[in-house]
């Protein structure tokens, strides 16, 4: 069992809840030839040759594994206790009835295809764009669409990242669209070496890794917003800029911005963009400029949250980015010049009489 525990426990630790009214969930369950961990929304299980039924507190397992034992042996039901023997040490604890551990019935699954490591990493890169708002469950995951091509989108309502063609090495994919919970995408890159098989039941997504580990996630019962309507067919303004230099500009402005709003003002004029921030309470004003290549000249003054702007710029791999816009109240589009299938969108902050709102 030591090899199973070494592989399973570090990943299970990300699933077992730290605080829960169901204390039994703070255990891993060995039953029916699987070792299982769950918080009821996310479940991970791994095949094992141990056909017994027993529970092990994950905290004790982590402590045992921290000593890097050469052997682990579990002895069950000795005078109402379970004992773990490891090397020349042992620890015992009260037996907990496995019948109290949730019985997982995931139902019949239908295959959706195989996602490569590169595809998983692409989806993972969109996780920072997901929302943390529990009142907007649809935005707490990455939207995936398999319909002739593999595309994905993530947004928190302020910034958005859309990948029109997720590279998946020609794997055949069944037509499907759905929201993959971000917790799944934070785990999969650590688990997947080459690829993962994905299938779907009525209530869950199933990810099978290395033929012996399965990650099961409850579906997000919500409708993803129609994000494509945010992309205009044409733009009246378009500039090309040095991404790293613009990012350094945003970093410098951040030190002088109002921490509550992180509001900055951008003035786009001909071949120059100027960023300014003002803190009325402190009486400070900061400003700096940089050159740009105006492909479509359209002067504009617009407000942005600097933290959101940094997120968009930080996700661009190439040295150059193309910025497209129409007016100060609609979404701005940022495209990675070396990866035109990847589009980021940022919503502006409305300005009041030429000054930042807040």
mmCIF file of C-alpha atoms in Angstrom:
data_model
loop_
_atom_site.group_PDB
_atom_site.id
_atom_site.type_symbol
_atom_site.label_atom_id
_atom_site.label_comp_id
_atom_site.label_asym_id
_atom_site.label_seq_id
_atom_site.Cartn_x
_atom_site.Cartn_y
_atom_site.Cartn_z
ATOM 1 C CA UNK A 1 0.000 0.000 0.000
ATOM 2 C CA UNK A 2 2.921 2.364 0.472
ATOM 3 C CA UNK A 3 3.182 3.125 -3.267
ATOM 4 C CA UNK A 4 -0.564 3.779 -3.430
ATOM 5 C CA UNK A 5 -0.467 6.125 -0.434
ATOM 6 C CA UNK A 6 2.599 8.001 -1.718
ATOM 7 C CA UNK A 7 0.833 8.732 -4.991
ATOM 8 C CA UNK A 8 -2.669 9.263 -3.656
ATOM 9 C CA UNK A 9 -2.341 11.272 -0.431
ATOM 10 C CA UNK A 10 -0.640 14.456 -1.783
ATOM 11 C CA UNK A 11 -3.444 14.868 -4.329
ATOM 12 C CA UNK A 12 -6.207 13.763 -1.951
ATOM 13 C CA UNK A 13 -5.040 16.447 0.489
ATOM 14 C CA UNK A 14 -6.296 19.040 -2.017
ATOM 15 C CA UNK A 15 -9.779 17.478 -1.893
ATOM 16 C CA UNK A 16 -10.357 16.457 1.728
ATOM 17 C CA UNK A 17 -12.091 19.453 3.377
ATOM 18 C CA UNK A 18 -10.219 21.301 6.135
ATOM 19 C CA UNK A 19 -13.467 22.335 7.806
ATOM 20 C CA UNK A 20 -16.656 20.354 7.478
ATOM 21 C CA UNK A 21 -19.733 19.424 9.476
ATOM 22 C CA UNK A 22 -19.197 15.869 8.187
ATOM 23 C CA UNK A 23 -16.047 14.885 10.063
ATOM 24 C CA UNK A 24 -15.993 11.504 8.318
ATOM 25 C CA UNK A 25 -14.927 13.312 5.119
ATOM 26 C CA UNK A 26 -11.582 14.050 6.781
ATOM 27 C CA UNK A 27 -10.739 10.387 6.159
ATOM 28 C CA UNK A 28 -9.765 8.455 3.066
ATOM 29 C CA UNK A 29 -11.833 5.338 2.500
ATOM 30 C CA UNK A 30 -10.491 1.979 1.342
ATOM 31 C CA UNK A 31 -13.399 -0.008 -0.058
ATOM 32 C CA UNK A 32 -14.270 -2.162 -3.091
ATOM 33 C CA UNK A 33 -10.689 -2.158 -4.363
ATOM 34 C CA UNK A 34 -10.380 1.660 -4.333
ATOM 35 C CA UNK A 35 -8.932 4.262 -1.998
ATOM 36 C CA UNK A 36 -11.226 7.306 -2.126
ATOM 37 C CA UNK A 37 -11.270 10.926 -0.959
ATOM 38 C CA UNK A 38 -14.213 13.295 -1.407
ATOM 39 C CA UNK A 39 -15.790 16.560 -0.302
ATOM 40 C CA UNK A 40 -19.051 15.546 -2.047
ATOM 41 C CA UNK A 41 -18.424 17.921 -4.996
ATOM 42 C CA UNK A 42 -15.044 16.534 -6.013
ATOM 43 C CA UNK A 43 -14.001 12.898 -5.624
ATOM 44 C CA UNK A 44 -10.719 11.168 -6.345
ATOM 45 C CA UNK A 45 -10.200 7.427 -6.256
ATOM 46 C CA UNK A 46 -7.346 5.092 -7.077
ATOM 47 C CA UNK A 47 -7.274 1.350 -7.631
ATOM 48 C CA UNK A 48 -5.679 -0.823 -4.971
ATOM 49 C CA UNK A 49 -5.156 -4.541 -4.397
ATOM 50 C CA UNK A 50 -6.381 -4.175 -0.804
ATOM 51 C CA UNK A 51 -9.958 -5.517 -0.796
ATOM 52 C CA UNK A 52 -10.644 -4.764 2.871
ATOM 53 C CA UNK A 53 -12.897 -1.938 4.116
ATOM 54 C CA UNK A 54 -11.535 0.699 6.497
ATOM 55 C CA UNK A 55 -11.018 4.446 6.982
ATOM 56 C CA UNK A 56 -7.759 6.313 7.617
ATOM 57 C CA UNK A 57 -7.591 9.931 8.847
ATOM 58 C CA UNK A 58 -5.703 11.875 6.199
ATOM 59 C CA UNK A 59 -3.898 13.914 8.844
ATOM 60 C CA UNK A 60 -2.358 10.759 10.309
ATOM 61 C CA UNK A 61 -1.470 9.453 6.849
ATOM 62 C CA UNK A 62 0.298 12.707 5.981
ATOM 63 C CA UNK A 63 2.296 12.567 9.209
ATOM 64 C CA UNK A 64 3.305 8.955 8.583
ATOM 65 C CA UNK A 65 4.387 9.693 5.019
ATOM 66 C CA UNK A 66 6.379 12.726 6.167
ATOM 67 C CA UNK A 67 8.848 10.339 7.824
ATOM 68 C CA UNK A 68 9.495 8.700 4.424
ATOM 69 C CA UNK A 69 8.820 5.130 5.564
ATOM 70 C CA UNK A 70 10.049 2.134 3.579
ATOM 71 C CA UNK A 71 6.984 0.060 4.456
ATOM 72 C CA UNK A 72 3.413 0.719 5.561
ATOM 73 C CA UNK A 73 1.080 -1.947 6.856
ATOM 74 C CA UNK A 74 -2.494 -1.325 8.012
ATOM 75 C CA UNK A 75 -3.950 -3.643 10.645
ATOM 76 C CA UNK A 76 -7.718 -3.276 11.057
ATOM 77 C CA UNK A 77 -10.215 -3.766 13.886
ATOM 78 C CA UNK A 78 -7.957 -4.616 16.829
ATOM 79 C CA UNK A 79 -10.084 -4.091 19.959
ATOM 80 C CA UNK A 80 -11.987 -1.308 18.208
ATOM 81 C CA UNK A 81 -8.870 0.333 16.766
ATOM 82 C CA UNK A 82 -7.005 0.543 13.461
ATOM 83 C CA UNK A 83 -3.197 0.520 13.490
ATOM 84 C CA UNK A 84 -0.652 1.720 10.960
ATOM 85 C CA UNK A 85 2.752 0.022 11.226
ATOM 86 C CA UNK A 86 5.566 1.805 9.413
ATOM 87 C CA UNK A 87 9.212 0.798 9.699
ATOM 88 C CA UNK A 88 9.730 0.268 13.450
ATOM 89 C CA UNK A 89 6.895 2.617 14.446
ATOM 90 C CA UNK A 90 3.129 2.338 14.831
ATOM 91 C CA UNK A 91 0.131 4.575 15.430
ATOM 92 C CA UNK A 92 -3.366 3.465 16.351
ATOM 93 C CA UNK A 93 -6.737 5.243 16.370
ATOM 94 C CA UNK A 94 -10.429 4.386 16.822
ATOM 95 C CA UNK A 95 -12.201 2.441 14.088
ATOM 96 C CA UNK A 96 -14.803 4.421 12.143
ATOM 97 C CA UNK A 97 -17.558 2.528 10.353
ATOM 98 C CA UNK A 98 -17.120 2.639 6.568
ATOM 99 C CA UNK A 99 -20.915 2.471 6.200
ATOM 100 C CA UNK A 100 -20.973 6.095 7.359
ATOM 101 C CA UNK A 101 -18.713 7.163 4.491
ATOM 102 C CA UNK A 102 -20.670 8.437 1.449
ATOM 103 C CA UNK A 103 -21.470 5.738 -1.100
ATOM 104 C CA UNK A 104 -20.656 7.174 -4.508
ATOM 105 C CA UNK A 105 -22.972 6.167 -7.367
ATOM 106 C CA UNK A 106 -21.704 8.025 -10.420
ATOM 107 C CA UNK A 107 -23.987 6.338 -12.932
ATOM 108 C CA UNK A 108 -23.264 5.306 -16.501
ATOM 109 C CA UNK A 109 -20.715 7.436 -18.339
ATOM 110 C CA UNK A 110 -20.357 8.380 -21.996
ATOM 111 C CA UNK A 111 -16.869 9.084 -23.425
ATOM 112 C CA UNK A 112 -16.116 12.632 -24.582
ATOM 113 C CA UNK A 113 -12.545 12.143 -25.804
ATOM 114 C CA UNK A 114 -8.922 12.440 -24.721
ATOM 115 C CA UNK A 115 -7.294 15.690 -23.590
ATOM 116 C CA UNK A 116 -3.527 15.979 -23.912
ATOM 117 C CA UNK A 117 -1.198 17.495 -21.330
ATOM 118 C CA UNK A 118 -0.888 20.587 -23.553
ATOM 119 C CA UNK A 119 -4.674 20.972 -23.684
ATOM 120 C CA UNK A 120 -4.904 20.605 -19.896
ATOM 121 C CA UNK A 121 -2.205 23.262 -19.437
ATOM 122 C CA UNK A 122 -4.059 25.600 -21.802
ATOM 123 C CA UNK A 123 -7.249 25.274 -19.752
ATOM 124 C CA UNK A 124 -5.243 25.690 -16.530
ATOM 125 C CA UNK A 125 -3.865 29.020 -17.793
ATOM 126 C CA UNK A 126 -7.443 30.302 -17.901
ATOM 127 C CA UNK A 127 -8.137 29.541 -14.226
ATOM 128 C CA UNK A 128 -6.966 33.026 -13.041
ATOM 129 C CA UNK A 129 -9.745 34.499 -15.185
ATOM 130 C CA UNK A 130 -12.451 32.519 -13.349
ATOM 131 C CA UNK A 131 -14.659 34.168 -10.739
ATOM 132 C CA UNK A 132 -14.530 33.541 -6.975
ATOM 133 C CA UNK A 133 -18.111 34.740 -6.551
ATOM 134 C CA UNK A 134 -20.284 31.946 -5.120
ATOM 135 C CA UNK A 135 -23.338 33.796 -6.445
ATOM 136 C CA UNK A 136 -22.072 33.307 -10.013
ATOM 137 C CA UNK A 137 -21.369 29.556 -10.191
ATOM 138 C CA UNK A 138 -21.232 29.513 -14.000
ATOM 139 C CA UNK A 139 -18.172 31.784 -13.892
ATOM 140 C CA UNK A 140 -16.352 29.590 -11.353
ATOM 141 C CA UNK A 141 -15.112 27.287 -14.087
ATOM 142 C CA UNK A 142 -13.762 27.204 -17.628
ATOM 143 C CA UNK A 143 -16.270 26.845 -20.453
ATOM 144 C CA UNK A 144 -15.302 24.167 -22.986
ATOM 145 C CA UNK A 145 -16.862 23.656 -26.426
ATOM 146 C CA UNK A 146 -16.035 20.614 -28.550
ATOM 147 C CA UNK A 147 -17.843 21.177 -31.824
ATOM 148 C CA UNK A 148 -15.577 20.678 -34.812
ATOM 149 C CA UNK A 149 -12.836 22.458 -32.883
ATOM 150 C CA UNK A 150 -11.816 22.597 -29.227
ATOM 151 C CA UNK A 151 -12.368 26.077 -27.776
ATOM 152 C CA UNK A 152 -12.539 27.433 -24.233
ATOM 153 C CA UNK A 153 -13.362 30.594 -22.296
ATOM 154 C CA UNK A 154 -13.005 31.898 -18.745
ATOM 155 C CA UNK A 155 -14.221 35.176 -17.258
ATOM 156 C CA UNK A 156 -14.963 36.840 -13.937
ATOM 157 C CA UNK A 157 -17.157 39.488 -15.569
ATOM 158 C CA UNK A 158 -14.316 42.042 -15.719
ATOM 159 C CA UNK A 159 -11.643 40.228 -17.724
ATOM 160 C CA UNK A 160 -12.029 37.345 -20.164
ATOM 161 C CA UNK A 161 -9.682 34.935 -21.944
ATOM 162 C CA UNK A 162 -10.904 33.076 -25.017
ATOM 163 C CA UNK A 163 -8.927 30.374 -26.844
ATOM 164 C CA UNK A 164 -10.465 29.699 -30.247
ATOM 165 C CA UNK A 165 -8.416 26.565 -30.971
ATOM 166 C CA UNK A 166 -7.059 24.541 -28.073
ATOM 167 C CA UNK A 167 -4.296 22.294 -29.423
ATOM 168 C CA UNK A 168 -5.117 18.653 -28.715
ATOM 169 C CA UNK A 169 -2.882 16.709 -31.134
ATOM 170 C CA UNK A 170 -5.702 15.559 -33.406
ATOM 171 C CA UNK A 171 -7.576 13.535 -30.766
ATOM 172 C CA UNK A 172 -11.158 12.739 -31.740
ATOM 173 C CA UNK A 173 -13.591 14.652 -29.544
ATOM 174 C CA UNK A 174 -17.304 14.050 -29.132
ATOM 175 C CA UNK A 175 -19.578 17.091 -29.579
ATOM 176 C CA UNK A 176 -19.963 18.616 -26.143
ATOM 177 C CA UNK A 177 -20.125 21.888 -24.232
ATOM 178 C CA UNK A 178 -19.937 22.399 -20.491
ATOM 179 C CA UNK A 179 -18.265 24.159 -17.567
ATOM 180 C CA UNK A 180 -15.239 22.436 -16.024
ATOM 181 C CA UNK A 181 -14.842 23.481 -12.348
ATOM 182 C CA UNK A 182 -11.614 25.379 -11.766
ATOM 183 C CA UNK A 183 -10.697 23.069 -8.866
ATOM 184 C CA UNK A 184 -10.452 20.215 -11.370
ATOM 185 C CA UNK A 185 -8.155 22.230 -13.613
ATOM 186 C CA UNK A 186 -5.931 23.139 -10.665
ATOM 187 C CA UNK A 187 -5.432 19.424 -9.914
ATOM 188 C CA UNK A 188 -5.125 17.857 -13.372
ATOM 189 C CA UNK A 189 -1.757 19.410 -14.389
ATOM 190 C CA UNK A 190 -0.182 17.722 -11.343
ATOM 191 C CA UNK A 191 -1.764 14.383 -12.156
ATOM 192 C CA UNK A 192 -1.514 14.120 -15.947
ATOM 193 C CA UNK A 193 1.744 13.000 -17.565
ATOM 194 C CA UNK A 194 0.628 12.680 -21.189
ATOM 195 C CA UNK A 195 -3.183 12.663 -21.481
ATOM 196 C CA UNK A 196 -6.460 12.165 -19.644
ATOM 197 C CA UNK A 197 -9.637 10.424 -20.819
ATOM 198 C CA UNK A 198 -12.794 12.385 -20.099
ATOM 199 C CA UNK A 199 -16.329 11.021 -19.930
ATOM 200 C CA UNK A 200 -19.624 12.307 -18.588
ATOM 201 C CA UNK A 201 -22.565 10.937 -16.649
ATOM 202 C CA UNK A 202 -25.846 12.690 -15.905
ATOM 203 C CA UNK A 203 -24.392 14.436 -12.855
ATOM 204 C CA UNK A 204 -20.601 14.292 -13.125
ATOM 205 C CA UNK A 205 -17.494 14.624 -15.266
ATOM 206 C CA UNK A 206 -15.043 11.728 -15.037
ATOM 207 C CA UNK A 207 -11.314 12.137 -15.699
ATOM 208 C CA UNK A 208 -9.265 8.929 -15.885
ATOM 209 C CA UNK A 209 -5.509 9.371 -15.431
ATOM 210 C CA UNK A 210 -2.896 6.619 -15.946
ATOM 211 C CA UNK A 211 -5.656 3.955 -15.863
ATOM 212 C CA UNK A 212 -5.576 3.794 -12.057
ATOM 213 C CA UNK A 213 -6.606 7.274 -10.856
ATOM 214 C CA UNK A 214 -10.041 8.773 -11.455
ATOM 215 C CA UNK A 215 -11.160 12.317 -10.684
ATOM 216 C CA UNK A 216 -14.924 12.857 -10.573
ATOM 217 C CA UNK A 217 -16.422 16.348 -10.461
ATOM 218 C CA UNK A 218 -20.037 17.279 -9.995
ATOM 219 C CA UNK A 219 -21.367 19.283 -12.933
ATOM 220 C CA UNK A 220 -21.945 22.999 -12.607
ATOM 221 C CA UNK A 221 -25.704 23.401 -12.909
ATOM 222 C CA UNK A 222 -25.666 26.830 -14.531
ATOM 223 C CA UNK A 223 -25.712 28.410 -17.984
ATOM 224 C CA UNK A 224 -22.548 30.066 -19.253
ATOM 225 C CA UNK A 225 -23.114 33.608 -20.544
ATOM 226 C CA UNK A 226 -23.042 34.341 -24.273
ATOM 227 C CA UNK A 227 -19.562 35.863 -24.239
ATOM 228 C CA UNK A 228 -19.242 36.029 -28.047
ATOM 229 C CA UNK A 229 -21.620 38.998 -28.148
ATOM 230 C CA UNK A 230 -18.879 41.038 -26.433
ATOM 231 C CA UNK A 231 -16.645 40.802 -29.502
ATOM 232 C CA UNK A 232 -17.479 43.489 -32.105
ATOM 233 C CA UNK A 233 -17.101 42.693 -35.795
ATOM 234 C CA UNK A 234 -14.932 45.751 -36.332
ATOM 235 C CA UNK A 235 -12.933 48.297 -34.316
ATOM 236 C CA UNK A 236 -12.352 51.982 -34.897
ATOM 237 C CA UNK A 237 -9.082 52.038 -32.977
ATOM 238 C CA UNK A 238 -6.149 49.617 -33.047
ATOM 239 C CA UNK A 239 -2.629 49.940 -31.630
ATOM 240 C CA UNK A 240 0.359 47.607 -31.348
ATOM 241 C CA UNK A 241 2.431 47.920 -28.191
ATOM 242 C CA UNK A 242 5.436 46.481 -26.373
ATOM 243 C CA UNK A 243 3.801 44.151 -23.842
ATOM 244 C CA UNK A 244 6.643 44.086 -21.306
ATOM 245 C CA UNK A 245 7.054 47.856 -21.318
ATOM 246 C CA UNK A 246 3.316 48.376 -20.863
ATOM 247 C CA UNK A 247 3.314 45.844 -18.026
ATOM 248 C CA UNK A 248 6.152 47.710 -16.286
ATOM 249 C CA UNK A 249 4.121 50.908 -16.681
ATOM 250 C CA UNK A 250 1.170 49.252 -14.941
ATOM 251 C CA UNK A 251 3.423 47.939 -12.133
ATOM 252 C CA UNK A 252 4.793 51.431 -11.505
ATOM 253 C CA UNK A 253 1.318 53.031 -11.536
ATOM 254 C CA UNK A 254 0.045 50.492 -9.022
ATOM 255 C CA UNK A 255 2.217 51.946 -6.244
ATOM 256 C CA UNK A 256 0.411 55.282 -6.480
ATOM 257 C CA UNK A 257 -3.152 54.116 -7.169
ATOM 258 C CA UNK A 258 -6.031 54.140 -4.698
ATOM 259 C CA UNK A 259 -5.840 50.607 -3.242
ATOM 260 C CA UNK A 260 -9.613 50.168 -3.034
ATOM 261 C CA UNK A 261 -10.297 50.834 -6.726
ATOM 262 C CA UNK A 262 -6.864 50.448 -8.397
ATOM 263 C CA UNK A 263 -8.189 52.851 -11.016
ATOM 264 C CA UNK A 264 -5.956 54.275 -13.736
ATOM 265 C CA UNK A 265 -6.676 56.470 -16.757
ATOM 266 C CA UNK A 266 -5.255 55.718 -20.199
ATOM 267 C CA UNK A 267 -5.006 58.404 -22.886
ATOM 268 C CA UNK A 268 -4.437 57.007 -26.363
ATOM 269 C CA UNK A 269 -3.298 59.665 -28.833
ATOM 270 C CA UNK A 270 -1.691 58.998 -32.194
ATOM 271 C CA UNK A 271 1.569 57.175 -31.466
ATOM 272 C CA UNK A 272 1.607 57.442 -27.683
ATOM 273 C CA UNK A 273 -0.268 56.028 -24.715
ATOM 274 C CA UNK A 274 -0.230 57.801 -21.356
ATOM 275 C CA UNK A 275 -1.147 56.183 -18.046
ATOM 276 C CA UNK A 276 -2.072 58.319 -15.039
ATOM 277 C CA UNK A 277 -3.362 57.702 -11.523
ATOM 278 C CA UNK A 278 -4.632 60.148 -8.940
ATOM 279 C CA UNK A 279 -5.105 59.790 -5.196
ATOM 280 C CA UNK A 280 -7.362 62.629 -4.080
ATOM 281 C CA UNK A 281 -6.967 61.812 -0.382
ATOM 282 C CA UNK A 282 -3.176 62.077 -0.562
ATOM 283 C CA UNK A 283 -3.129 64.804 -3.205
ATOM 284 C CA UNK A 284 -0.796 62.807 -5.431
ATOM 285 C CA UNK A 285 -0.802 62.521 -9.216
ATOM 286 C CA UNK A 286 1.359 60.069 -11.182
ATOM 287 C CA UNK A 287 1.821 59.872 -14.940
ATOM 288 C CA UNK A 288 4.013 58.173 -17.533
ATOM 289 C CA UNK A 289 3.928 57.564 -21.298
ATOM 290 C CA UNK A 290 5.221 55.101 -23.881
ATOM 291 C CA UNK A 291 5.206 54.953 -27.689
ATOM 292 C CA UNK A 292 2.832 52.695 -29.624
ATOM 293 C CA UNK A 293 2.297 51.778 -33.259
ATOM 294 C CA UNK A 294 -1.092 53.177 -34.315
ATOM 295 C CA UNK A 295 -2.643 50.848 -36.906
ATOM 296 C CA UNK A 296 -5.987 52.661 -36.714
ATOM 297 C CA UNK A 297 -5.698 56.089 -35.156
ATOM 298 C CA UNK A 298 -8.553 56.888 -32.756
ATOM 299 C CA UNK A 299 -7.869 59.068 -29.670
ATOM 300 C CA UNK A 300 -9.558 57.840 -26.520
ATOM 301 C CA UNK A 301 -9.532 58.405 -22.752
ATOM 302 C CA UNK A 302 -10.533 55.345 -20.740
ATOM 303 C CA UNK A 303 -10.389 54.044 -17.154
ATOM 304 C CA UNK A 304 -9.043 50.635 -16.080
ATOM 305 C CA UNK A 305 -8.471 48.611 -12.944
ATOM 306 C CA UNK A 306 -4.676 48.187 -12.887
ATOM 307 C CA UNK A 307 -4.821 44.728 -11.294
ATOM 308 C CA UNK A 308 -7.117 43.474 -14.069
ATOM 309 C CA UNK A 309 -4.878 45.079 -16.683
ATOM 310 C CA UNK A 310 -1.836 43.295 -15.207
ATOM 311 C CA UNK A 311 -3.682 39.971 -15.380
ATOM 312 C CA UNK A 312 -4.372 40.422 -19.090
ATOM 313 C CA UNK A 313 -0.854 41.580 -19.943
ATOM 314 C CA UNK A 314 0.742 38.869 -17.815
ATOM 315 C CA UNK A 315 -1.027 36.132 -19.792
ATOM 316 C CA UNK A 316 0.520 37.233 -23.100
ATOM 317 C CA UNK A 317 3.554 35.173 -24.135
ATOM 318 C CA UNK A 318 4.902 37.235 -27.034
ATOM 319 C CA UNK A 319 6.720 40.575 -26.938
ATOM 320 C CA UNK A 320 4.013 42.411 -28.860
ATOM 321 C CA UNK A 321 0.265 42.728 -28.293
ATOM 322 C CA UNK A 322 -2.488 44.299 -30.387
ATOM 323 C CA UNK A 323 -5.043 46.430 -28.573
ATOM 324 C CA UNK A 324 -8.431 46.946 -30.279
ATOM 325 C CA UNK A 325 -11.141 49.311 -29.058
ATOM 326 C CA UNK A 326 -14.245 51.283 -30.008
ATOM 327 C CA UNK A 327 -15.159 53.578 -27.120
ATOM 328 C CA UNK A 328 -14.506 54.152 -23.428
ATOM 329 C CA UNK A 329 -17.592 52.234 -22.278
ATOM 330 C CA UNK A 330 -17.235 48.955 -24.194
ATOM 331 C CA UNK A 331 -14.891 45.997 -23.898
ATOM 332 C CA UNK A 332 -11.288 46.335 -25.064
ATOM 333 C CA UNK A 333 -9.688 43.418 -26.899
ATOM 334 C CA UNK A 334 -6.036 42.392 -26.446
ATOM 335 C CA UNK A 335 -4.503 39.833 -28.818
ATOM 336 C CA UNK A 336 -1.180 38.048 -28.434
ATOM 337 C CA UNK A 337 0.607 38.810 -31.721
ATOM 338 C CA UNK A 338 2.244 35.356 -31.842
ATOM 339 C CA UNK A 339 -0.930 33.463 -30.860
ATOM 340 C CA UNK A 340 -3.899 35.047 -32.615
ATOM 341 C CA UNK A 341 -6.216 32.236 -31.474
ATOM 342 C CA UNK A 342 -5.897 33.599 -27.929
ATOM 343 C CA UNK A 343 -7.931 36.712 -27.158
ATOM 344 C CA UNK A 344 -8.182 38.584 -23.873
ATOM 345 C CA UNK A 345 -10.930 41.080 -23.086
ATOM 346 C CA UNK A 346 -11.026 43.712 -20.365
ATOM 347 C CA UNK A 347 -13.954 45.873 -19.321
ATOM 348 C CA UNK A 348 -13.236 49.574 -18.642
ATOM 349 C CA UNK A 349 -14.120 51.613 -15.566
ATOM 350 C CA UNK A 350 -16.538 54.461 -16.208
ATOM 351 C CA UNK A 351 -14.945 57.851 -15.600
ATOM 352 C CA UNK A 352 -16.764 60.792 -14.036
ATOM 353 C CA UNK A 353 -16.054 64.147 -15.646
ATOM 354 C CA UNK A 354 -12.628 63.041 -16.733
ATOM 355 C CA UNK A 355 -11.447 61.697 -13.364
ATOM 356 C CA UNK A 356 -11.364 58.152 -12.028
ATOM 357 C CA UNK A 357 -14.562 56.870 -10.408
ATOM 358 C CA UNK A 358 -13.545 56.367 -6.776
#
